[in-house]
Amino acid sequence: MGDRPRFRRVRRSLLATGTAALTACAAIAVSSPALAATQGPCDIYAAGGTPCVAAHSTTRALYGSYNGSLYQVKRSSDSATLNVGVLSTGGYANAAAQDSFCANTTCVITVIYDQSGRGNNLTQGSGHWSGPAAGGKDNLAYANAVPVTVGGHKVYGVYIAPGTGYHTATATNGVATGDQPEGMYAIFDGSHSNGGCCFDYGNAEVSGNDTGNGHMEAIYFGSNKSWGSGTGTGPWIMADLENGLFSGVNRGFNANDPTISNRFTTAVVKGEPNHWAIRGGDAQSGSLATFYDGVRPTVSGYNPMSKEGTIILGVGGDNSNASAGTFYEGVMTSGYPSDATENSVQANVVAAAYTTYSLAGLTVGSRISLRATTACCTGDYLRHDDADTKVVISPVSASSPAATKADATWIVRAGLANGSCVSFESADKPGQYLRHSGFELYLNAGDGGSLFNSDATFCPHPGVSGQGYSFPSVNYSDHYIRHYNFTVYAATDRGTNAWDTPNFWTADVSWIVASPWA
Ligand code: AHR
């Protein structure tokens, strides 16, 4: 690249406090009247004699009569908080209220309220393994990271990048302890998971420490093979019973637990004295299948169980936080639900109609340019470097040379590793894609291999600064396309590389999808 030197930190520091030109690139909401559900999953569990003792969702009410707050967001501009409620009793989340409150700033989800009335709210997690946030706590999820539609309404899920986690307070109300029976289900994004320990939702230790076999009973979702696995390459639904992710009666391979990766996946785990089960299915259609139904593990500690009765989301019982996933809704019950009750819950979930949400401007096949939004650089575009294979930002304008314009133009392709995400092919170097390697971005020719395909796939979501889009990597979902000193990286907030600095983080990872320069 000959346009200007790559390192200009002084200019960056001086100008970054200036006023950014704000270009809204809002996604388009698909909406229809906010119809109240006649009954929610928790009404079904109650009718089955196994009532919910915790009900968490950022997308919808889980009781037909619920009219309270679903979750709380906090914005970075002034640290104010907003409780996001439902559009109508028993209905869908009021995402428009969040969008308005969080316009042009960063919001994180601070509380996921318990709809059961028992006060088992999920808040920022912590535990034995430190999280990346202040005080060793876990990160909080970006509130706008995973828009979807439910019943035609735009709502948001909870995006768990590695380092993100939630935990109830130490004292919960009504959640199973000891060997008491319980059930649970959750809806996850089957296309977002990893092999880190442990993307869990369910019953875990009070202290955030591993207190021994049988002290947990949670749904695990992902491709971790440290303790157990099923057929295929994962992800699998397993039960985290502490010191083990169980895909069947004992640790190790269990052939009845299939890889399951529906875009919206229903996952079920339940347990009672010397009996437990794993079930799962497609949350958009069909019924649940049973992947395990039998006795407790035969090694010491799991029969009887020693459940402790707090609830975790996104981490393991000892706050292991290397895992990734997306959560939309989930409940814990008192008592061991029947298969028939769970089948009715699955029918309710299917009827709720989860669907993906289209991100405006990122149509597969279209040509785009990506403009930086940091105040220093709002005339700069992401482009490949002519001198080498690096990726940089530099000014592009109508008077720029044609070669510069071409360098800054990209063709949106279906994600090479995941069709729900995107890859960016160079407009002037066909067959060459943006990919990360060593957490730096390069333009390289695709080789068809799984590593390249993953390194070249990014899963866009609305920009974490409130502008444009952000692009986490599919294989490192806490690493975002980020410019730093005019070079482009796959960066993680407060990581160990210089380009992971929190300074200007939200702006540096938020990009406007602009008209193509070439
Ligand atoms: O059981 C698997 C994991 O092992 C638990 O989640 C964690 O507490 C421990 O590291």
Short mmCIF file of C-alpha atoms and ligand atoms in Angstrom, two decimals:
data_model
loop_
_atom_site.label_atom_id
_atom_site.label_comp_id
_atom_site.label_asym_id
_atom_site.label_seq_id
_atom_site.Cartn_x
_atom_site.Cartn_y
_atom_site.Cartn_z
CA MET A 1 0.00 0.00 0.00
CA GLY A 2 1.55 3.27 -1.02
CA ASP A 3 -1.08 5.71 0.12
CA ARG A 4 0.39 6.55 3.53
CA PRO A 5 2.39 5.07 6.34
CA ARG A 6 0.77 2.27 8.30
CA PHE A 7 1.64 3.52 11.77
CA ARG A 8 0.15 6.83 12.77
CA ARG A 9 -0.79 6.45 16.38
CA VAL A 10 -0.33 10.17 17.13
CA ARG A 11 -2.79 11.23 14.49
CA ARG A 12 -5.12 8.56 15.71
CA SER A 13 -4.98 9.71 19.34
CA LEU A 14 -5.49 13.35 18.48
CA LEU A 15 -8.38 12.87 16.17
CA ALA A 16 -10.17 10.04 17.84
CA THR A 17 -11.98 12.40 20.19
CA GLY A 18 -13.50 14.26 17.28
CA THR A 19 -17.02 13.86 16.10
CA ALA A 20 -17.66 10.82 13.97
CA ALA A 21 -19.96 11.08 11.03
CA LEU A 22 -22.80 8.84 11.99
CA THR A 23 -24.15 6.66 9.28
CA ALA A 24 -26.99 4.46 10.34
CA CYS A 25 -27.03 1.05 8.75
CA ALA A 26 -30.00 -0.31 10.60
CA ALA A 27 -31.40 -3.70 9.89
CA ILE A 28 -35.02 -3.80 8.92
CA ALA A 29 -37.48 -5.17 11.45
CA VAL A 30 -40.05 -7.64 10.31
CA SER A 31 -43.06 -7.05 12.48
CA SER A 32 -46.65 -8.10 12.83
CA PRO A 33 -49.15 -7.48 15.61
CA ALA A 34 -47.85 -8.52 19.02
CA LEU A 35 -50.14 -11.44 19.75
CA ALA A 36 -50.04 -12.83 23.26
CA ALA A 37 -49.31 -16.52 23.58
CA THR A 38 -52.22 -18.42 25.05
CA GLN A 39 -49.76 -20.50 27.01
CA GLY A 40 -46.03 -20.62 27.37
CA PRO A 41 -43.63 -23.48 28.09
CA CYS A 42 -43.97 -22.93 31.83
CA ASP A 43 -47.76 -23.28 31.68
CA ILE A 44 -47.18 -26.65 30.02
CA TYR A 45 -44.66 -27.75 32.64
CA ALA A 46 -47.07 -26.66 35.41
CA ALA A 47 -49.92 -28.62 33.86
CA GLY A 48 -47.61 -31.64 33.81
CA GLY A 49 -46.96 -31.31 37.54
CA THR A 50 -43.38 -30.11 37.11
CA PRO A 51 -43.54 -26.32 37.37
CA CYS A 52 -40.77 -23.97 36.31
CA VAL A 53 -38.64 -22.69 39.17
CA ALA A 54 -36.63 -20.50 36.83
CA ALA A 55 -37.51 -19.20 33.37
CA HIS A 56 -35.03 -17.15 31.38
CA SER A 57 -35.47 -15.62 27.95
CA THR A 58 -34.50 -12.46 26.13
CA THR A 59 -36.90 -13.24 23.31
CA ARG A 60 -40.35 -13.92 24.75
CA ALA A 61 -42.51 -14.52 27.79
CA LEU A 62 -42.42 -18.15 28.89
CA TYR A 63 -45.80 -17.92 30.69
CA GLY A 64 -49.00 -16.87 28.93
CA SER A 65 -49.63 -14.43 31.78
CA TYR A 66 -46.12 -12.95 32.07
CA ASN A 67 -46.05 -9.20 31.73
CA GLY A 68 -42.80 -8.22 33.45
CA SER A 69 -39.23 -7.53 32.43
CA LEU A 70 -37.31 -10.10 30.41
CA TYR A 71 -33.82 -8.67 30.75
CA GLN A 72 -31.84 -5.58 31.58
CA VAL A 73 -29.33 -3.79 29.35
CA LYS A 74 -26.71 -1.27 30.33
CA ARG A 75 -25.31 1.27 27.90
CA SER A 76 -21.73 2.47 27.91
CA SER A 77 -22.40 6.12 27.10
CA ASP A 78 -23.80 6.96 30.56
CA SER A 79 -24.04 3.59 32.37
CA ALA A 80 -27.83 3.89 32.43
CA THR A 81 -29.87 0.70 32.47
CA LEU A 82 -33.13 -0.30 30.82
CA ASN A 83 -35.42 -3.19 31.65
CA VAL A 84 -36.69 -4.70 28.42
CA GLY A 85 -40.20 -6.05 28.77
CA VAL A 86 -42.75 -7.67 26.53
CA LEU A 87 -44.82 -6.10 23.78
CA SER A 88 -47.95 -7.59 25.33
CA THR A 89 -48.80 -10.04 28.11
CA GLY A 90 -47.33 -13.42 27.25
CA GLY A 91 -45.72 -11.94 24.13
CA TYR A 92 -42.38 -11.06 22.61
CA ALA A 93 -39.51 -8.91 23.80
CA ASN A 94 -39.71 -5.21 23.10
CA ALA A 95 -36.50 -5.06 21.11
CA ALA A 96 -37.42 -1.64 19.72
CA ALA A 97 -37.06 -0.22 23.23
CA GLN A 98 -33.55 -1.66 23.40
CA ASP A 99 -32.69 -0.33 19.95
CA SER A 100 -33.81 3.15 20.90
CA PHE A 101 -32.03 3.11 24.27
CA CYS A 102 -28.82 1.72 22.78
CA ALA A 103 -28.70 3.85 19.61
CA ASN A 104 -25.10 4.79 18.76
CA THR A 105 -23.65 3.31 21.91
CA THR A 106 -22.71 -0.12 23.25
CA CYS A 107 -25.14 -2.08 25.37
CA VAL A 108 -24.54 -5.27 27.30
CA ILE A 109 -27.04 -7.60 28.96
CA THR A 110 -26.66 -7.16 32.70
CA VAL A 111 -29.59 -9.24 34.01
CA ILE A 112 -31.73 -12.01 32.55
CA TYR A 113 -34.78 -11.98 34.78
CA ASP A 114 -36.42 -15.09 36.15
CA GLN A 115 -40.02 -15.08 34.96
CA SER A 116 -41.10 -17.71 37.51
CA GLY A 117 -41.45 -15.15 40.26
CA ARG A 118 -38.77 -16.85 42.34
CA GLY A 119 -36.13 -14.23 41.72
CA ASN A 120 -33.59 -16.62 40.19
CA ASN A 121 -32.12 -13.95 37.95
CA LEU A 122 -28.94 -14.47 35.95
CA THR A 123 -26.28 -11.81 36.43
CA GLN A 124 -22.56 -11.40 35.69
CA GLY A 125 -20.69 -14.61 36.48
CA SER A 126 -17.46 -15.26 38.33
CA GLY A 127 -15.77 -18.20 39.97
CA HIS A 128 -12.62 -20.27 40.24
CA TRP A 129 -11.43 -19.46 36.71
CA SER A 130 -11.19 -15.72 36.21
CA GLY A 131 -13.13 -14.01 33.50
CA PRO A 132 -11.66 -11.16 31.44
CA ALA A 133 -13.76 -8.37 32.96
CA ALA A 134 -12.81 -6.14 35.88
CA GLY A 135 -12.30 -8.04 39.13
CA GLY A 136 -11.91 -11.33 37.28
CA LYS A 137 -15.60 -11.43 36.44
CA ASP A 138 -16.97 -12.81 33.21
CA ASN A 139 -17.81 -10.53 30.34
CA LEU A 140 -21.42 -9.53 29.77
CA ALA A 141 -22.96 -10.30 26.37
CA TYR A 142 -23.34 -7.56 23.77
CA ALA A 143 -27.07 -6.90 23.76
CA ASN A 144 -27.46 -6.50 20.01
CA ALA A 145 -25.23 -9.36 18.90
CA VAL A 146 -27.76 -11.94 17.83
CA PRO A 147 -30.97 -10.57 16.36
CA VAL A 148 -33.51 -13.18 15.31
CA THR A 149 -37.24 -13.13 14.77
CA VAL A 150 -39.79 -14.97 16.90
CA GLY A 151 -43.37 -14.93 15.72
CA GLY A 152 -42.27 -12.36 13.15
CA HIS A 153 -40.87 -9.99 15.77
CA LYS A 154 -37.27 -8.91 15.89
CA VAL A 155 -35.76 -9.91 19.23
CA TYR A 156 -32.25 -10.59 20.57
CA GLY A 157 -30.59 -13.68 22.00
CA VAL A 158 -27.60 -13.89 24.34
CA TYR A 159 -24.29 -14.19 22.50
CA ILE A 160 -21.75 -16.05 24.61
CA ALA A 161 -18.26 -15.44 23.26
CA PRO A 162 -15.46 -17.10 25.24
CA GLY A 163 -15.06 -15.19 28.48
CA THR A 164 -18.77 -14.42 28.78
CA GLY A 165 -20.87 -15.92 31.56
CA TYR A 166 -23.81 -15.54 33.91
CA HIS A 167 -24.66 -17.02 37.30
CA THR A 168 -27.53 -16.62 39.72
CA ALA A 169 -26.95 -15.33 43.22
CA THR A 170 -25.67 -17.93 45.65
CA ALA A 171 -29.09 -18.44 47.20
CA THR A 172 -31.70 -19.57 44.72
CA ASN A 173 -35.33 -20.36 45.34
CA GLY A 174 -36.80 -23.75 44.47
CA VAL A 175 -34.02 -25.12 42.26
CA ALA A 176 -33.21 -28.80 42.92
CA THR A 177 -30.53 -29.63 45.45
CA GLY A 178 -29.04 -32.98 46.44
CA ASP A 179 -30.71 -35.77 44.52
CA GLN A 180 -33.98 -33.93 43.97
CA PRO A 181 -35.60 -34.36 40.56
CA GLU A 182 -35.51 -31.59 37.98
CA GLY A 183 -35.80 -30.90 34.29
CA MET A 184 -34.53 -28.22 31.96
CA TYR A 185 -34.61 -27.20 28.33
CA ALA A 186 -32.91 -24.46 26.37
CA ILE A 187 -32.91 -23.13 22.83
CA PHE A 188 -29.44 -22.61 21.39
CA ASP A 189 -27.96 -21.59 18.04
CA GLY A 190 -26.68 -24.86 16.59
CA SER A 191 -24.30 -22.96 14.31
CA HIS A 192 -22.47 -21.21 17.18
CA SER A 193 -20.42 -23.42 19.45
CA ASN A 194 -16.85 -24.46 20.07
CA GLY A 195 -14.79 -27.08 21.87
CA GLY A 196 -13.99 -25.01 24.93
CA CYS A 197 -15.28 -25.83 28.39
CA CYS A 198 -18.21 -25.36 28.93
CA PHE A 199 -21.23 -23.74 27.31
CA ASP A 200 -23.76 -24.79 29.96
CA TYR A 201 -27.22 -23.83 31.12
CA GLY A 202 -28.41 -25.40 34.30
CA ASN A 203 -27.75 -26.43 37.87
CA ALA A 204 -24.25 -25.77 39.24
CA GLU A 205 -22.17 -25.03 42.28
CA VAL A 206 -22.96 -22.15 44.60
CA SER A 207 -19.32 -21.13 44.89
CA GLY A 208 -18.25 -21.22 41.23
CA ASN A 209 -15.75 -23.90 42.20
CA ASP A 210 -15.56 -27.54 41.18
CA THR A 211 -16.80 -29.22 44.36
CA GLY A 212 -16.85 -32.73 42.98
CA ASN A 213 -18.69 -35.32 40.94
CA GLY A 214 -22.44 -34.92 40.89
CA HIS A 215 -22.48 -31.32 42.06
CA MET A 216 -23.88 -30.12 38.73
CA GLU A 217 -26.70 -31.04 36.40
CA ALA A 218 -26.67 -28.74 33.40
CA ILE A 219 -27.22 -28.87 29.67
CA TYR A 220 -23.92 -28.68 27.78
CA PHE A 221 -23.84 -27.79 24.07
CA GLY A 222 -20.67 -27.89 21.99
CA SER A 223 -17.93 -30.08 20.61
CA ASN A 224 -15.74 -30.53 23.68
CA LYS A 225 -14.37 -34.09 23.71
CA SER A 226 -12.41 -33.92 26.96
CA TRP A 227 -14.87 -36.14 28.78
CA GLY A 228 -17.47 -37.38 26.34
CA SER A 229 -18.70 -37.27 22.77
CA GLY A 230 -21.23 -38.74 20.41
CA THR A 231 -21.33 -39.53 16.72
CA GLY A 232 -19.90 -37.18 14.11
CA THR A 233 -17.81 -34.14 14.91
CA GLY A 234 -20.28 -32.34 17.18
CA PRO A 235 -21.72 -30.20 18.52
CA TRP A 236 -23.50 -32.53 20.92
CA ILE A 237 -26.02 -32.05 23.67
CA MET A 238 -24.47 -33.56 26.78
CA ALA A 239 -25.11 -33.35 30.50
CA ASP A 240 -22.51 -31.53 32.58
CA LEU A 241 -22.66 -33.46 35.84
CA GLU A 242 -19.32 -32.01 37.05
CA ASN A 243 -15.96 -33.46 36.14
CA GLY A 244 -17.60 -34.83 33.08
CA LEU A 245 -19.69 -34.00 30.05
CA PHE A 246 -21.83 -37.09 29.66
CA SER A 247 -23.19 -38.19 26.28
CA GLY A 248 -24.55 -41.40 27.80
CA VAL A 249 -24.31 -43.54 30.85
CA ASN A 250 -20.58 -43.03 31.41
CA ARG A 251 -17.79 -40.76 30.18
CA GLY A 252 -16.37 -41.33 26.70
CA PHE A 253 -18.05 -42.06 23.39
CA ASN A 254 -21.73 -42.89 23.37
CA ALA A 255 -23.08 -43.81 19.95
CA ASN A 256 -26.66 -42.72 20.64
CA ASP A 257 -25.78 -39.06 21.07
CA PRO A 258 -25.76 -37.53 17.59
CA THR A 259 -24.19 -34.36 16.30
CA ILE A 260 -27.02 -31.82 16.31
CA SER A 261 -26.60 -28.42 14.74
CA ASN A 262 -29.98 -27.08 13.76
CA ARG A 263 -29.86 -23.31 13.50
CA PHE A 264 -32.28 -23.31 16.43
CA THR A 265 -31.71 -26.38 18.56
CA THR A 266 -33.86 -27.55 21.46
CA ALA A 267 -31.76 -29.21 24.16
CA VAL A 268 -33.15 -31.10 27.15
CA VAL A 269 -31.53 -32.66 30.22
CA LYS A 270 -33.41 -34.03 33.23
CA GLY A 271 -32.49 -36.07 36.27
CA GLU A 272 -34.00 -37.87 39.24
CA PRO A 273 -32.61 -40.50 41.63
CA ASN A 274 -30.52 -42.94 39.58
CA HIS A 275 -32.19 -41.85 36.37
CA TRP A 276 -31.47 -39.14 33.84
CA ALA A 277 -31.96 -38.32 30.17
CA ILE A 278 -30.74 -36.24 27.24
CA ARG A 279 -33.20 -35.17 24.54
CA GLY A 280 -33.01 -32.81 21.61
CA GLY A 281 -34.51 -31.62 18.37
CA ASP A 282 -34.96 -28.90 15.81
CA ALA A 283 -36.61 -25.92 17.49
CA GLN A 284 -38.16 -24.91 14.17
CA SER A 285 -39.93 -28.16 13.34
CA GLY A 286 -40.61 -31.72 14.36
CA SER A 287 -40.39 -33.46 17.67
CA LEU A 288 -37.80 -34.29 20.29
CA ALA A 289 -35.68 -37.42 20.12
CA THR A 290 -34.22 -39.16 23.15
CA PHE A 291 -30.44 -39.56 23.03
CA TYR A 292 -30.03 -41.17 26.45
CA ASP A 293 -32.49 -42.39 29.07
CA GLY A 294 -31.08 -44.56 31.81
CA VAL A 295 -29.20 -44.88 35.05
CA ARG A 296 -26.68 -42.51 36.56
CA PRO A 297 -22.96 -42.88 35.77
CA THR A 298 -21.55 -45.86 37.56
CA VAL A 299 -18.49 -44.07 38.93
CA SER A 300 -18.55 -42.63 42.40
CA GLY A 301 -20.26 -39.34 43.11
CA TYR A 302 -23.13 -39.35 40.64
CA ASN A 303 -25.58 -41.60 42.51
CA PRO A 304 -26.92 -40.02 44.55
CA MET A 305 -26.31 -36.59 43.07
CA SER A 306 -25.21 -33.60 45.16
CA LYS A 307 -26.79 -30.81 43.15
CA GLU A 308 -26.20 -27.38 44.66
CA GLY A 309 -29.04 -25.46 43.04
CA THR A 310 -27.60 -22.30 41.53
CA ILE A 311 -27.89 -21.67 37.79
CA ILE A 312 -25.16 -20.92 35.27
CA LEU A 313 -25.24 -19.78 31.65
CA GLY A 314 -22.29 -19.94 29.26
CA VAL A 315 -19.65 -21.32 31.62
CA GLY A 316 -18.76 -24.49 33.50
CA GLY A 317 -19.39 -25.10 37.17
CA ASP A 318 -15.95 -23.76 38.08
CA ASN A 319 -16.48 -20.76 35.79
CA SER A 320 -14.43 -22.34 32.98
CA ASN A 321 -15.14 -19.76 30.30
CA ALA A 322 -13.47 -20.90 27.09
CA SER A 323 -16.79 -21.81 25.55
CA ALA A 324 -19.04 -20.21 22.96
CA GLY A 325 -22.70 -20.43 22.16
CA THR A 326 -25.96 -18.52 21.86
CA PHE A 327 -28.91 -18.80 24.25
CA TYR A 328 -32.45 -17.72 23.47
CA GLU A 329 -34.61 -19.21 26.21
CA GLY A 330 -34.48 -21.89 28.88
CA VAL A 331 -36.13 -23.07 32.06
CA MET A 332 -35.46 -25.19 35.12
CA THR A 333 -38.28 -27.22 36.61
CA SER A 334 -39.09 -28.75 39.94
CA GLY A 335 -39.76 -32.47 39.44
CA TYR A 336 -38.83 -34.79 36.60
CA PRO A 337 -40.89 -33.79 33.54
CA SER A 338 -42.50 -36.50 31.48
CA ASP A 339 -41.48 -36.95 27.88
CA ALA A 340 -45.04 -36.01 26.95
CA THR A 341 -44.74 -32.68 28.77
CA GLU A 342 -41.45 -31.93 27.03
CA ASN A 343 -42.97 -32.89 23.69
CA SER A 344 -45.69 -30.29 24.28
CA VAL A 345 -43.02 -27.72 25.18
CA GLN A 346 -41.25 -28.55 21.92
CA ALA A 347 -44.52 -27.99 20.04
CA ASN A 348 -44.88 -24.63 21.79
CA VAL A 349 -41.32 -23.67 20.78
CA VAL A 350 -41.95 -24.68 17.17
CA ALA A 351 -45.17 -22.67 17.15
CA ALA A 352 -43.29 -19.64 18.50
CA ALA A 353 -41.49 -19.67 15.15
CA TYR A 354 -37.85 -18.80 15.61
CA THR A 355 -36.29 -17.64 12.34
CA THR A 356 -33.08 -15.97 11.29
CA TYR A 357 -32.93 -12.22 10.87
CA SER A 358 -31.57 -10.77 7.65
CA LEU A 359 -28.84 -8.19 7.95
CA ALA A 360 -29.47 -5.43 5.44
CA GLY A 361 -26.66 -4.81 2.99
CA LEU A 362 -24.89 -8.12 3.45
CA THR A 363 -26.65 -10.02 0.71
CA VAL A 364 -24.63 -12.94 -0.57
CA GLY A 365 -23.25 -12.06 -3.99
CA SER A 366 -23.36 -8.30 -3.50
CA ARG A 367 -20.32 -6.04 -3.78
CA ILE A 368 -19.61 -3.84 -0.79
CA SER A 369 -16.96 -1.71 0.82
CA LEU A 370 -16.39 -1.58 4.57
CA ARG A 371 -15.85 1.86 6.08
CA ALA A 372 -14.22 2.40 9.46
CA THR A 373 -16.29 4.24 12.06
CA THR A 374 -13.64 5.33 14.57
CA ALA A 375 -13.49 9.12 14.66
CA CYS A 376 -9.91 9.11 13.39
CA CYS A 377 -10.77 7.27 10.26
CA THR A 378 -14.28 7.70 8.97
CA GLY A 379 -12.97 8.19 5.44
CA ASP A 380 -10.93 4.98 5.62
CA TYR A 381 -11.97 1.67 4.10
CA LEU A 382 -10.85 -1.87 4.70
CA ARG A 383 -8.64 -2.92 1.79
CA HIS A 384 -5.93 -5.32 0.95
CA ASP A 385 -2.40 -4.09 0.69
CA ASP A 386 -0.77 -4.15 -2.74
CA ALA A 387 2.74 -4.55 -1.37
CA ASP A 388 2.03 -7.73 0.57
CA THR A 389 -0.89 -9.85 1.70
CA LYS A 390 -1.81 -7.73 4.71
CA VAL A 391 -5.14 -6.00 5.17
CA VAL A 392 -5.23 -2.34 6.14
CA ILE A 393 -7.47 0.70 6.20
CA SER A 394 -6.78 3.77 4.13
CA PRO A 395 -8.72 6.71 2.72
CA VAL A 396 -10.71 6.04 -0.41
CA SER A 397 -12.61 8.74 -2.23
CA ALA A 398 -14.07 9.41 -5.61
CA SER A 399 -10.70 10.71 -6.77
CA SER A 400 -8.73 7.65 -5.60
CA PRO A 401 -6.97 5.56 -8.25
CA ALA A 402 -9.02 2.75 -9.69
CA ALA A 403 -6.63 0.20 -8.16
CA THR A 404 -7.23 1.60 -4.68
CA LYS A 405 -10.98 1.46 -5.18
CA ALA A 406 -10.72 -2.14 -6.33
CA ASP A 407 -8.56 -3.05 -3.33
CA ALA A 408 -11.34 -1.75 -1.09
CA THR A 409 -14.15 -3.68 -2.74
CA TRP A 410 -15.39 -7.06 -1.54
CA ILE A 411 -17.89 -9.61 -2.72
CA VAL A 412 -20.07 -11.05 0.04
CA ARG A 413 -19.98 -14.84 -0.13
CA ALA A 414 -21.83 -17.39 1.96
CA GLY A 415 -19.46 -18.24 4.79
CA LEU A 416 -16.96 -20.83 3.58
CA ALA A 417 -17.23 -22.67 6.89
CA ASN A 418 -20.80 -21.79 7.84
CA GLY A 419 -23.53 -20.72 5.46
CA SER A 420 -25.21 -18.68 8.21
CA CYS A 421 -22.18 -16.38 8.17
CA VAL A 422 -20.21 -14.64 5.41
CA SER A 423 -16.83 -14.62 3.75
CA PHE A 424 -15.34 -11.70 1.85
CA GLU A 425 -13.79 -12.36 -1.54
CA SER A 426 -11.58 -9.68 -3.04
CA ALA A 427 -13.20 -7.98 -6.01
CA ASP A 428 -9.91 -7.68 -7.88
CA LYS A 429 -8.29 -10.93 -6.72
CA PRO A 430 -10.88 -13.60 -7.46
CA GLY A 431 -10.54 -16.67 -5.27
CA GLN A 432 -8.74 -14.73 -2.54
CA TYR A 433 -10.48 -14.12 0.75
CA LEU A 434 -10.09 -12.13 3.92
CA ARG A 435 -8.83 -14.56 6.54
CA HIS A 436 -7.11 -14.38 9.89
CA SER A 437 -3.88 -16.14 10.73
CA GLY A 438 -2.05 -15.51 13.98
CA PHE A 439 -4.94 -13.10 14.65
CA GLU A 440 -3.81 -10.79 11.84
CA LEU A 441 -5.90 -10.37 8.71
CA TYR A 442 -4.56 -11.38 5.31
CA LEU A 443 -5.79 -11.75 1.77
CA ASN A 444 -5.04 -15.34 0.78
CA ALA A 445 -6.19 -17.73 -1.91
CA GLY A 446 -8.74 -20.21 -0.65
CA ASP A 447 -7.42 -23.75 -0.43
CA GLY A 448 -10.68 -25.49 0.39
CA GLY A 449 -9.33 -26.76 3.70
CA SER A 450 -11.37 -26.59 6.85
CA LEU A 451 -8.85 -24.35 8.63
CA PHE A 452 -8.78 -21.80 5.80
CA ASN A 453 -12.55 -21.91 5.47
CA SER A 454 -12.99 -21.23 9.19
CA ASP A 455 -10.34 -18.52 9.23
CA ALA A 456 -12.16 -16.84 6.33
CA THR A 457 -15.65 -16.95 7.85
CA PHE A 458 -17.13 -14.17 9.94
CA CYS A 459 -20.56 -14.03 11.55
CA PRO A 460 -21.80 -10.44 11.32
CA HIS A 461 -24.03 -8.80 13.85
CA PRO A 462 -25.10 -5.22 14.45
CA GLY A 463 -22.09 -3.09 15.35
CA VAL A 464 -21.22 -3.19 19.03
CA SER A 465 -20.82 0.60 19.02
CA GLY A 466 -24.38 0.96 17.76
CA GLN A 467 -23.18 1.71 14.23
CA GLY A 468 -22.95 -0.62 11.25
CA TYR A 469 -21.84 -4.21 11.75
CA SER A 470 -19.25 -6.13 13.70
CA PHE A 471 -17.65 -9.31 12.40
CA PRO A 472 -16.58 -11.96 14.90
CA SER A 473 -14.64 -14.89 13.51
CA VAL A 474 -16.56 -18.15 13.25
CA ASN A 475 -13.78 -20.14 14.88
CA TYR A 476 -12.83 -17.56 17.53
CA SER A 477 -16.11 -15.88 18.30
CA ASP A 478 -14.54 -13.40 20.72
CA HIS A 479 -12.15 -12.21 17.95
CA TYR A 480 -13.55 -9.44 15.76
CA ILE A 481 -12.31 -7.79 12.57
CA ARG A 482 -10.66 -4.71 14.04
CA HIS A 483 -8.38 -1.98 12.73
CA TYR A 484 -5.53 -0.85 14.92
CA ASN A 485 -2.81 1.51 13.78
CA PHE A 486 -4.32 1.25 10.31
CA THR A 487 -3.72 -2.47 10.05
CA VAL A 488 -6.53 -5.01 10.38
CA TYR A 489 -6.60 -7.86 12.89
CA ALA A 490 -8.81 -10.48 14.47
CA ALA A 491 -8.82 -8.91 17.90
CA THR A 492 -10.34 -9.72 21.26
CA ASP A 493 -11.19 -7.02 23.75
CA ARG A 494 -8.44 -6.83 26.41
CA GLY A 495 -6.53 -9.78 24.98
CA THR A 496 -2.76 -10.17 25.04
CA ASN A 497 -1.80 -8.61 21.71
CA ALA A 498 -1.24 -4.89 21.24
CA TRP A 499 -4.20 -4.78 18.87
CA ASP A 500 -6.50 -6.12 21.62
CA THR A 501 -6.39 -2.84 23.53
CA PRO A 502 -9.78 -1.70 24.87
CA ASN A 503 -9.05 1.85 23.67
CA PHE A 504 -11.44 2.61 20.81
CA TRP A 505 -12.51 -1.04 20.87
CA THR A 506 -16.21 -0.64 20.12
CA ALA A 507 -15.62 1.82 17.27
CA ASP A 508 -12.68 -0.09 15.80
CA VAL A 509 -14.78 -3.27 15.50
CA SER A 510 -17.84 -1.53 14.04
CA TRP A 511 -17.92 -1.09 10.27
CA ILE A 512 -20.33 0.59 7.92
CA VAL A 513 -21.32 -1.57 4.96
CA ALA A 514 -21.00 0.98 2.19
CA SER A 515 -21.60 1.08 -1.54
CA PRO A 516 -18.78 -0.67 -3.38
CA TRP A 517 -15.99 1.52 -4.65
CA ALA A 518 -15.52 -0.70 -7.71
O1 AHR B 1 -17.79 -31.21 34.09
C1 AHR B 1 -17.09 -30.48 33.17
C2 AHR B 1 -16.44 -29.31 33.81
O2 AHR B 1 -15.43 -29.72 34.66
C3 AHR B 1 -17.28 -28.47 34.71
O3 AHR B 1 -18.19 -27.64 34.06
C4 AHR B 1 -16.23 -27.70 35.45
O4 AHR B 1 -16.65 -27.31 36.72
C5 AHR B 1 -15.05 -28.65 35.51
O5 AHR B 1 -13.91 -28.06 34.97
#
